[in-house]
Amino acid sequence: METAATKGFALRSVLAVEVSRTGIVGNREFFLVDIDERLYSVPKDPVFLGYWTSYDPDTGVFSLGRGTTTVCSAVVRHAGGVRPFVFDDRMVDGWWAPGPWDEVLSHVAGRDLRLAHCAEPGGGHDVHPVTVQSTASLAALGSELDGRPVDGRRFRLNLTLDVGDVPFVEDTWAGDVLVVGACRLRLGSGIPRCLAVEHRPDDGDRGLLMQRRIRELRGPMVSDWGPGVLFGMYADVVEPGRVAVGDPVCMES
């Protein structure tokens, strides 16, 4: 399982998560906003993939770092009340969260950026609260350019499920309810992949043309939004609950 406190930043593996109706608690609870007050698209600056963030809800401390170095750390103090932010085709409620990180991130990006904090747990998800992929689908993608298996972090999906050896079996689950640990998820549509999947997670290298590889492997694909390059599935939360590595996975009968 992979999470990132801030949308688009380095992922970290966790052994367990709490899934709320609005998303995974602690995942994508912060996001960057450009000068036009819209969501800032990280594929424009893959350099952020090398930065990590963390947030302790008990102390309110937000930290930004790179590698083993903590660049800045401070208590989050919201500025103003809850307000809507533009997330492409939807609106997300949140607060401004000013702090030393704004200057650092603006310097890295070469433009003015500000941090915002979602009003709901995991509210910074893309379209639906949870995303899933299977180990067989990842294996079908082959290897990175250095010969290692394709890094699943490329796709920034929440749950990677070991459900057998059939690639893309998860695509057949649309509309079904999947029970994972104490959580029940209703699977939705396939996920159209953007330029973010082209960047190797550790260094942003784009030598492996992942979108082309998926197209060559899967052929023509159509999503709810029209033709696209699909990998992984969206899911809505039917029943919140805890999910841990090694939990059983089954279809609701």
PDB file of C-alpha atoms in Angstrom:
ATOM      1  CA  MET A   1       0.000   0.000   0.000  1.00  0.00           C
ATOM      2  CA  GLU A   2       1.277   3.416  -0.963  1.00  0.00           C
ATOM      3  CA  THR A   3       0.351   6.836   0.386  1.00  0.00           C
ATOM      4  CA  ALA A   4       1.592  10.412   0.082  1.00  0.00           C
ATOM      5  CA  ALA A   5       0.610  13.167   2.505  1.00  0.00           C
ATOM      6  CA  THR A   6       0.788  15.679  -0.352  1.00  0.00           C
ATOM      7  CA  LYS A   7      -0.662  15.008  -3.783  1.00  0.00           C
ATOM      8  CA  GLY A   8       2.084  14.273  -6.317  1.00  0.00           C
ATOM      9  CA  PHE A   9       4.994  13.900  -3.898  1.00  0.00           C
ATOM     10  CA  ALA A  10       7.081  10.819  -3.136  1.00  0.00           C
ATOM     11  CA  LEU A  11       5.098   7.780  -2.051  1.00  0.00           C
ATOM     12  CA  ARG A  12       5.803   5.785   1.076  1.00  0.00           C
ATOM     13  CA  SER A  13       4.830   2.201   1.760  1.00  0.00           C
ATOM     14  CA  VAL A  14       2.643   1.589   4.803  1.00  0.00           C
ATOM     15  CA  LEU A  15       1.493  -1.606   6.483  1.00  0.00           C
ATOM     16  CA  ALA A  16      -2.060  -0.451   7.196  1.00  0.00           C
ATOM     17  CA  VAL A  17      -4.470   2.363   6.357  1.00  0.00           C
ATOM     18  CA  GLU A  18      -7.820   3.613   7.594  1.00  0.00           C
ATOM     19  CA  VAL A  19     -10.272   4.099   4.739  1.00  0.00           C
ATOM     20  CA  SER A  20     -12.939   6.760   5.297  1.00  0.00           C
ATOM     21  CA  ARG A  21     -15.842   7.524   2.974  1.00  0.00           C
ATOM     22  CA  THR A  22     -13.868  10.422   1.494  1.00  0.00           C
ATOM     23  CA  GLY A  23     -10.565   8.608   1.008  1.00  0.00           C
ATOM     24  CA  ILE A  24      -7.590   7.092   2.780  1.00  0.00           C
ATOM     25  CA  VAL A  25      -6.791   8.928   5.997  1.00  0.00           C
ATOM     26  CA  GLY A  26      -3.401  10.617   5.657  1.00  0.00           C
ATOM     27  CA  ASN A  27      -3.239  10.236   1.872  1.00  0.00           C
ATOM     28  CA  ARG A  28      -3.353  13.303  -0.385  1.00  0.00           C
ATOM     29  CA  GLU A  29      -4.621  15.510   2.417  1.00  0.00           C
ATOM     30  CA  PHE A  30      -2.447  18.368   1.139  1.00  0.00           C
ATOM     31  CA  PHE A  31      -2.001  19.743  -2.362  1.00  0.00           C
ATOM     32  CA  LEU A  32      -0.259  22.569  -4.190  1.00  0.00           C
ATOM     33  CA  VAL A  33      -2.119  25.499  -5.680  1.00  0.00           C
ATOM     34  CA  ASP A  34      -0.765  27.761  -8.439  1.00  0.00           C
ATOM     35  CA  ILE A  35      -1.050  31.529  -8.571  1.00  0.00           C
ATOM     36  CA  ASP A  36      -4.417  31.165 -10.319  1.00  0.00           C
ATOM     37  CA  GLU A  37      -5.671  29.252  -7.229  1.00  0.00           C
ATOM     38  CA  ARG A  38      -6.127  26.017  -9.169  1.00  0.00           C
ATOM     39  CA  LEU A  39      -4.598  22.624  -8.416  1.00  0.00           C
ATOM     40  CA  TYR A  40      -0.970  22.581  -9.551  1.00  0.00           C
ATOM     41  CA  SER A  41      -0.249  19.605 -11.814  1.00  0.00           C
ATOM     42  CA  VAL A  42       2.844  17.770 -10.599  1.00  0.00           C
ATOM     43  CA  PRO A  43       3.645  16.269 -14.065  1.00  0.00           C
ATOM     44  CA  LYS A  44       4.745  19.815 -14.934  1.00  0.00           C
ATOM     45  CA  ASP A  45       7.459  19.529 -12.289  1.00  0.00           C
ATOM     46  CA  PRO A  46       8.428  15.877 -11.738  1.00  0.00           C
ATOM     47  CA  VAL A  47      11.218  17.139  -9.487  1.00  0.00           C
ATOM     48  CA  PHE A  48       8.664  17.025  -6.678  1.00  0.00           C
ATOM     49  CA  LEU A  49       8.698  13.239  -6.956  1.00  0.00           C
ATOM     50  CA  GLY A  50      12.022  13.427  -5.122  1.00  0.00           C
ATOM     51  CA  TYR A  51      10.510  15.259  -2.160  1.00  0.00           C
ATOM     52  CA  TRP A  52       8.525  13.683   0.654  1.00  0.00           C
ATOM     53  CA  THR A  53       6.067  15.218   3.086  1.00  0.00           C
ATOM     54  CA  SER A  54       4.623  14.015   6.367  1.00  0.00           C
ATOM     55  CA  TYR A  55       1.860  15.214   8.633  1.00  0.00           C
ATOM     56  CA  ASP A  56       1.139  14.327  12.253  1.00  0.00           C
ATOM     57  CA  PRO A  57      -2.538  15.092  12.962  1.00  0.00           C
ATOM     58  CA  ASP A  58      -1.961  14.841  16.728  1.00  0.00           C
ATOM     59  CA  THR A  59       0.622  17.629  16.808  1.00  0.00           C
ATOM     60  CA  GLY A  60      -0.324  19.401  13.591  1.00  0.00           C
ATOM     61  CA  VAL A  61       3.290  19.276  12.389  1.00  0.00           C
ATOM     62  CA  PHE A  62       3.875  19.210   8.639  1.00  0.00           C
ATOM     63  CA  SER A  63       7.347  18.386   7.331  1.00  0.00           C
ATOM     64  CA  LEU A  64       8.977  18.580   3.921  1.00  0.00           C
ATOM     65  CA  GLY A  65      12.154  16.732   3.033  1.00  0.00           C
ATOM     66  CA  ARG A  66      14.332  15.133   0.411  1.00  0.00           C
ATOM     67  CA  GLY A  67      16.116  11.843   0.988  1.00  0.00           C
ATOM     68  CA  THR A  68      17.232  11.730   4.615  1.00  0.00           C
ATOM     69  CA  THR A  69      17.134  15.522   4.993  1.00  0.00           C
ATOM     70  CA  THR A  70      14.208  17.415   6.519  1.00  0.00           C
ATOM     71  CA  VAL A  71      14.104  20.736   4.679  1.00  0.00           C
ATOM     72  CA  CYS A  72      11.506  22.415   6.882  1.00  0.00           C
ATOM     73  CA  SER A  73       8.998  21.481   9.564  1.00  0.00           C
ATOM     74  CA  ALA A  74       6.340  23.514  11.380  1.00  0.00           C
ATOM     75  CA  VAL A  75       2.855  23.396  12.851  1.00  0.00           C
ATOM     76  CA  VAL A  76       0.135  23.901  10.230  1.00  0.00           C
ATOM     77  CA  ARG A  77      -1.953  26.955  11.013  1.00  0.00           C
ATOM     78  CA  HIS A  78      -4.855  27.439   8.647  1.00  0.00           C
ATOM     79  CA  ALA A  79      -5.410  30.865   7.123  1.00  0.00           C
ATOM     80  CA  GLY A  80      -9.050  31.821   6.682  1.00  0.00           C
ATOM     81  CA  GLY A  81     -12.034  29.518   6.562  1.00  0.00           C
ATOM     82  CA  VAL A  82     -12.813  26.502   4.441  1.00  0.00           C
ATOM     83  CA  ARG A  83     -13.098  27.410   0.767  1.00  0.00           C
ATOM     84  CA  PRO A  84     -13.419  25.536  -2.553  1.00  0.00           C
ATOM     85  CA  PHE A  85     -10.417  24.836  -4.781  1.00  0.00           C
ATOM     86  CA  VAL A  86     -10.580  23.841  -8.452  1.00  0.00           C
ATOM     87  CA  PHE A  87      -9.476  20.223  -9.057  1.00  0.00           C
ATOM     88  CA  ASP A  88      -9.822  19.920 -12.828  1.00  0.00           C
ATOM     89  CA  ASP A  89     -13.489  18.838 -13.182  1.00  0.00           C
ATOM     90  CA  ARG A  90     -14.492  19.058  -9.525  1.00  0.00           C
ATOM     91  CA  MET A  91     -14.188  21.260  -6.463  1.00  0.00           C
ATOM     92  CA  VAL A  92     -12.424  20.294  -3.237  1.00  0.00           C
ATOM     93  CA  ASP A  93     -12.960  22.107   0.080  1.00  0.00           C
ATOM     94  CA  GLY A  94      -9.883  23.059   2.060  1.00  0.00           C
ATOM     95  CA  TRP A  95      -7.895  25.700   3.915  1.00  0.00           C
ATOM     96  CA  TRP A  96      -4.830  27.686   2.989  1.00  0.00           C
ATOM     97  CA  ALA A  97      -1.901  26.218   4.943  1.00  0.00           C
ATOM     98  CA  PRO A  98       0.896  28.818   4.778  1.00  0.00           C
ATOM     99  CA  GLY A  99       4.320  27.993   6.162  1.00  0.00           C
ATOM    100  CA  PRO A 100       8.036  27.826   5.318  1.00  0.00           C
ATOM    101  CA  TRP A 101       7.309  25.141   2.729  1.00  0.00           C
ATOM    102  CA  ASP A 102       5.656  27.677   0.391  1.00  0.00           C
ATOM    103  CA  GLU A 103       8.958  29.473  -0.213  1.00  0.00           C
ATOM    104  CA  VAL A 104      10.890  26.234  -0.661  1.00  0.00           C
ATOM    105  CA  LEU A 105       8.417  24.698  -3.110  1.00  0.00           C
ATOM    106  CA  SER A 106       8.060  27.922  -5.092  1.00  0.00           C
ATOM    107  CA  HIS A 107      11.846  28.052  -5.458  1.00  0.00           C
ATOM    108  CA  VAL A 108      11.985  24.445  -6.666  1.00  0.00           C
ATOM    109  CA  ALA A 109       9.189  25.001  -9.207  1.00  0.00           C
ATOM    110  CA  GLY A 110      10.349  28.424 -10.311  1.00  0.00           C
ATOM    111  CA  ARG A 111       6.896  29.906  -9.781  1.00  0.00           C
ATOM    112  CA  ASP A 112       4.655  30.926  -6.906  1.00  0.00           C
ATOM    113  CA  LEU A 113       3.012  27.919  -5.237  1.00  0.00           C
ATOM    114  CA  ARG A 114       1.077  27.591  -2.008  1.00  0.00           C
ATOM    115  CA  LEU A 115       0.098  24.627   0.126  1.00  0.00           C
ATOM    116  CA  ALA A 116      -3.545  23.853   0.858  1.00  0.00           C
ATOM    117  CA  HIS A 117      -5.048  21.342   3.312  1.00  0.00           C
ATOM    118  CA  CYS A 118      -8.143  19.288   2.475  1.00  0.00           C
ATOM    119  CA  ALA A 119     -11.128  19.696   4.768  1.00  0.00           C
ATOM    120  CA  GLU A 120     -11.951  15.962   4.484  1.00  0.00           C
ATOM    121  CA  PRO A 121      -9.614  12.981   5.089  1.00  0.00           C
ATOM    122  CA  GLY A 122      -8.006  11.924   1.817  1.00  0.00           C
ATOM    123  CA  GLY A 123     -10.000  14.575  -0.018  1.00  0.00           C
ATOM    124  CA  GLY A 124      -7.242  15.196  -2.548  1.00  0.00           C
ATOM    125  CA  HIS A 125      -7.958  12.050  -4.542  1.00  0.00           C
ATOM    126  CA  ASP A 126      -8.376  12.364  -8.313  1.00  0.00           C
ATOM    127  CA  VAL A 127     -11.910  11.191  -9.153  1.00  0.00           C
ATOM    128  CA  HIS A 128     -12.886   8.440  -6.690  1.00  0.00           C
ATOM    129  CA  PRO A 129     -11.625   7.870  -3.124  1.00  0.00           C
ATOM    130  CA  VAL A 130      -9.640   4.642  -3.683  1.00  0.00           C
ATOM    131  CA  THR A 131      -7.640   3.101  -6.527  1.00  0.00           C
ATOM    132  CA  VAL A 132      -6.520  -0.503  -7.017  1.00  0.00           C
ATOM    133  CA  GLN A 133      -4.219  -2.540  -9.231  1.00  0.00           C
ATOM    134  CA  SER A 134      -3.229  -6.213  -9.299  1.00  0.00           C
ATOM    135  CA  THR A 135       0.194  -7.801  -9.044  1.00  0.00           C
ATOM    136  CA  ALA A 136      -0.514  -9.737 -12.259  1.00  0.00           C
ATOM    137  CA  SER A 137      -1.219  -6.528 -14.181  1.00  0.00           C
ATOM    138  CA  LEU A 138       2.034  -5.014 -12.964  1.00  0.00           C
ATOM    139  CA  ALA A 139       3.952  -8.159 -13.934  1.00  0.00           C
ATOM    140  CA  ALA A 140       2.448  -8.032 -17.434  1.00  0.00           C
ATOM    141  CA  LEU A 141       4.115  -4.650 -18.007  1.00  0.00           C
ATOM    142  CA  GLY A 142       7.548  -6.283 -17.958  1.00  0.00           C
ATOM    143  CA  SER A 143      10.709  -4.530 -16.832  1.00  0.00           C
ATOM    144  CA  GLU A 144      12.183  -1.113 -16.285  1.00  0.00           C
ATOM    145  CA  LEU A 145      15.106  -0.169 -18.542  1.00  0.00           C
ATOM    146  CA  ASP A 146      17.544  -1.468 -15.915  1.00  0.00           C
ATOM    147  CA  GLY A 147      15.922  -4.915 -15.952  1.00  0.00           C
ATOM    148  CA  ARG A 148      14.037  -4.633 -12.683  1.00  0.00           C
ATOM    149  CA  PRO A 149      10.256  -5.228 -12.640  1.00  0.00           C
ATOM    150  CA  VAL A 150       8.171  -2.179 -13.493  1.00  0.00           C
ATOM    151  CA  ASP A 151       7.916  -0.028 -10.377  1.00  0.00           C
ATOM    152  CA  GLY A 152       4.264   0.023  -9.274  1.00  0.00           C
ATOM    153  CA  ARG A 153       4.797   3.458  -7.754  1.00  0.00           C
ATOM    154  CA  ARG A 154       4.654   4.880 -11.273  1.00  0.00           C
ATOM    155  CA  PHE A 155       0.884   4.595 -11.136  1.00  0.00           C
ATOM    156  CA  ARG A 156       0.382   6.068  -7.648  1.00  0.00           C
ATOM    157  CA  LEU A 157      -2.423   3.631  -6.840  1.00  0.00           C
ATOM    158  CA  ASN A 158      -3.451   2.888  -3.271  1.00  0.00           C
ATOM    159  CA  LEU A 159      -3.967  -0.871  -3.094  1.00  0.00           C
ATOM    160  CA  THR A 160      -1.989  -3.551  -4.926  1.00  0.00           C
ATOM    161  CA  LEU A 161      -3.884  -6.852  -4.754  1.00  0.00           C
ATOM    162  CA  ASP A 162      -2.507 -10.361  -5.191  1.00  0.00           C
ATOM    163  CA  VAL A 163      -5.542 -12.027  -6.760  1.00  0.00           C
ATOM    164  CA  GLY A 164      -4.009 -14.600  -9.088  1.00  0.00           C
ATOM    165  CA  ASP A 165      -2.057 -14.710 -12.331  1.00  0.00           C
ATOM    166  CA  VAL A 166      -4.550 -13.189 -14.797  1.00  0.00           C
ATOM    167  CA  PRO A 167      -3.478  -9.692 -15.909  1.00  0.00           C
ATOM    168  CA  PHE A 168      -6.115  -6.972 -15.811  1.00  0.00           C
ATOM    169  CA  VAL A 169      -8.666  -9.177 -14.080  1.00  0.00           C
ATOM    170  CA  GLU A 170      -9.603  -6.112 -12.035  1.00  0.00           C
ATOM    171  CA  ASP A 171     -11.065  -4.567 -15.194  1.00  0.00           C
ATOM    172  CA  THR A 172     -13.851  -7.168 -15.039  1.00  0.00           C
ATOM    173  CA  TRP A 173     -14.928  -6.068 -11.562  1.00  0.00           C
ATOM    174  CA  ALA A 174     -16.724  -2.841 -12.530  1.00  0.00           C
ATOM    175  CA  GLY A 175     -19.878  -2.549 -10.426  1.00  0.00           C
ATOM    176  CA  ASP A 176     -18.899  -5.382  -8.057  1.00  0.00           C
ATOM    177  CA  VAL A 177     -18.214  -4.996  -4.326  1.00  0.00           C
ATOM    178  CA  LEU A 178     -14.755  -6.027  -3.196  1.00  0.00           C
ATOM    179  CA  VAL A 179     -14.081  -6.830   0.463  1.00  0.00           C
ATOM    180  CA  VAL A 180     -10.532  -5.936   1.530  1.00  0.00           C
ATOM    181  CA  GLY A 181      -9.827  -6.302   5.230  1.00  0.00           C
ATOM    182  CA  ALA A 182     -12.596  -4.469   7.098  1.00  0.00           C
ATOM    183  CA  CYS A 183     -13.381  -2.263   4.106  1.00  0.00           C
ATOM    184  CA  ARG A 184     -15.932  -2.755   1.320  1.00  0.00           C
ATOM    185  CA  LEU A 185     -15.287  -1.095  -2.035  1.00  0.00           C
ATOM    186  CA  ARG A 186     -17.467  -0.820  -5.124  1.00  0.00           C
ATOM    187  CA  LEU A 187     -15.285  -0.946  -8.217  1.00  0.00           C
ATOM    188  CA  GLY A 188     -15.871   1.668 -10.854  1.00  0.00           C
ATOM    189  CA  SER A 189     -14.180   2.371 -14.162  1.00  0.00           C
ATOM    190  CA  GLY A 190     -10.662   1.994 -15.483  1.00  0.00           C
ATOM    191  CA  ILE A 191      -8.230   4.829 -14.791  1.00  0.00           C
ATOM    192  CA  PRO A 192      -6.986   6.893 -17.751  1.00  0.00           C
ATOM    193  CA  ARG A 193      -3.260   7.438 -17.269  1.00  0.00           C
ATOM    194  CA  CYS A 194      -1.675  10.872 -17.690  1.00  0.00           C
ATOM    195  CA  LEU A 195       1.952  11.883 -18.229  1.00  0.00           C
ATOM    196  CA  ALA A 196       2.762  11.179 -14.579  1.00  0.00           C
ATOM    197  CA  VAL A 197       3.251   7.466 -15.361  1.00  0.00           C
ATOM    198  CA  GLU A 198       6.138   8.349 -17.692  1.00  0.00           C
ATOM    199  CA  HIS A 199       8.329   9.439 -14.762  1.00  0.00           C
ATOM    200  CA  ARG A 200      10.414   6.855 -12.914  1.00  0.00           C
ATOM    201  CA  PRO A 201       9.568   7.387  -9.219  1.00  0.00           C
ATOM    202  CA  ASP A 202      13.092   7.730  -7.827  1.00  0.00           C
ATOM    203  CA  ASP A 203      14.551  10.208 -10.300  1.00  0.00           C
ATOM    204  CA  GLY A 204      11.866  11.267 -12.798  1.00  0.00           C
ATOM    205  CA  ASP A 205      13.647   9.604 -15.746  1.00  0.00           C
ATOM    206  CA  ARG A 206      11.379   9.279 -18.819  1.00  0.00           C
ATOM    207  CA  GLY A 207      13.365   6.743 -20.834  1.00  0.00           C
ATOM    208  CA  LEU A 208      10.658   4.089 -20.556  1.00  0.00           C
ATOM    209  CA  LEU A 209       7.612   5.162 -22.562  1.00  0.00           C
ATOM    210  CA  MET A 210       5.006   3.664 -20.260  1.00  0.00           C
ATOM    211  CA  GLN A 211       1.887   4.935 -22.011  1.00  0.00           C
ATOM    212  CA  ARG A 212       3.082   3.408 -25.288  1.00  0.00           C
ATOM    213  CA  ARG A 213       3.916   0.138 -23.542  1.00  0.00           C
ATOM    214  CA  ILE A 214       0.411  -0.097 -22.088  1.00  0.00           C
ATOM    215  CA  ARG A 215      -1.162   0.638 -25.485  1.00  0.00           C
ATOM    216  CA  GLU A 216       0.985  -2.005 -27.179  1.00  0.00           C
ATOM    217  CA  LEU A 217       0.057  -4.556 -24.518  1.00  0.00           C
ATOM    218  CA  ARG A 218      -3.640  -3.835 -24.212  1.00  0.00           C
ATOM    219  CA  GLY A 219      -4.676  -2.454 -27.580  1.00  0.00           C
ATOM    220  CA  PRO A 220      -7.491   0.126 -27.997  1.00  0.00           C
ATOM    221  CA  MET A 221      -9.154   1.098 -24.720  1.00  0.00           C
ATOM    222  CA  VAL A 222     -12.160   3.225 -23.828  1.00  0.00           C
ATOM    223  CA  SER A 223     -12.862   4.835 -20.457  1.00  0.00           C
ATOM    224  CA  ASP A 224     -15.900   6.660 -19.099  1.00  0.00           C
ATOM    225  CA  TRP A 225     -14.265   9.776 -20.539  1.00  0.00           C
ATOM    226  CA  GLY A 226     -13.574   8.370 -24.004  1.00  0.00           C
ATOM    227  CA  PRO A 227     -10.489   6.705 -25.544  1.00  0.00           C
ATOM    228  CA  GLY A 228      -7.529   6.522 -23.183  1.00  0.00           C
ATOM    229  CA  VAL A 229      -4.576   4.568 -21.837  1.00  0.00           C
ATOM    230  CA  LEU A 230      -6.053   2.617 -18.917  1.00  0.00           C
ATOM    231  CA  PHE A 231      -4.323   0.998 -15.973  1.00  0.00           C
ATOM    232  CA  GLY A 232      -5.874   0.332 -12.560  1.00  0.00           C
ATOM    233  CA  MET A 233      -9.430   0.787 -11.337  1.00  0.00           C
ATOM    234  CA  TYR A 234     -11.291   3.450  -9.404  1.00  0.00           C
ATOM    235  CA  ALA A 235     -13.365   2.450  -6.373  1.00  0.00           C
ATOM    236  CA  ASP A 236     -15.925   4.088  -4.092  1.00  0.00           C
ATOM    237  CA  VAL A 237     -16.196   3.287  -0.403  1.00  0.00           C
ATOM    238  CA  VAL A 238     -19.292   1.276   0.556  1.00  0.00           C
ATOM    239  CA  GLU A 239     -18.133   0.661   4.110  1.00  0.00           C
ATOM    240  CA  PRO A 240     -15.113   2.356   5.717  1.00  0.00           C
ATOM    241  CA  GLY A 241     -12.601   0.289   7.631  1.00  0.00           C
ATOM    242  CA  ARG A 242      -9.003  -0.693   8.210  1.00  0.00           C
ATOM    243  CA  VAL A 243      -6.953  -2.409   5.522  1.00  0.00           C
ATOM    244  CA  ALA A 244      -3.601  -4.017   6.287  1.00  0.00           C
ATOM    245  CA  VAL A 245      -0.964  -5.771   4.202  1.00  0.00           C
ATOM    246  CA  GLY A 246      -1.869  -9.460   4.004  1.00  0.00           C
ATOM    247  CA  ASP A 247      -5.605  -8.968   4.605  1.00  0.00           C
ATOM    248  CA  PRO A 248      -7.871 -11.349   2.660  1.00  0.00           C
ATOM    249  CA  VAL A 249      -9.513 -10.108  -0.545  1.00  0.00           C
ATOM    250  CA  CYS A 250     -12.788 -11.476  -1.860  1.00  0.00           C
ATOM    251  CA  MET A 251     -15.831 -10.550  -3.905  1.00  0.00           C
ATOM    252  CA  GLU A 252     -19.035  -9.965  -1.989  1.00  0.00           C
ATOM    253  CA  SER A 253     -21.490 -12.715  -2.843  1.00  0.00           C
TER     254      SER A 253
END
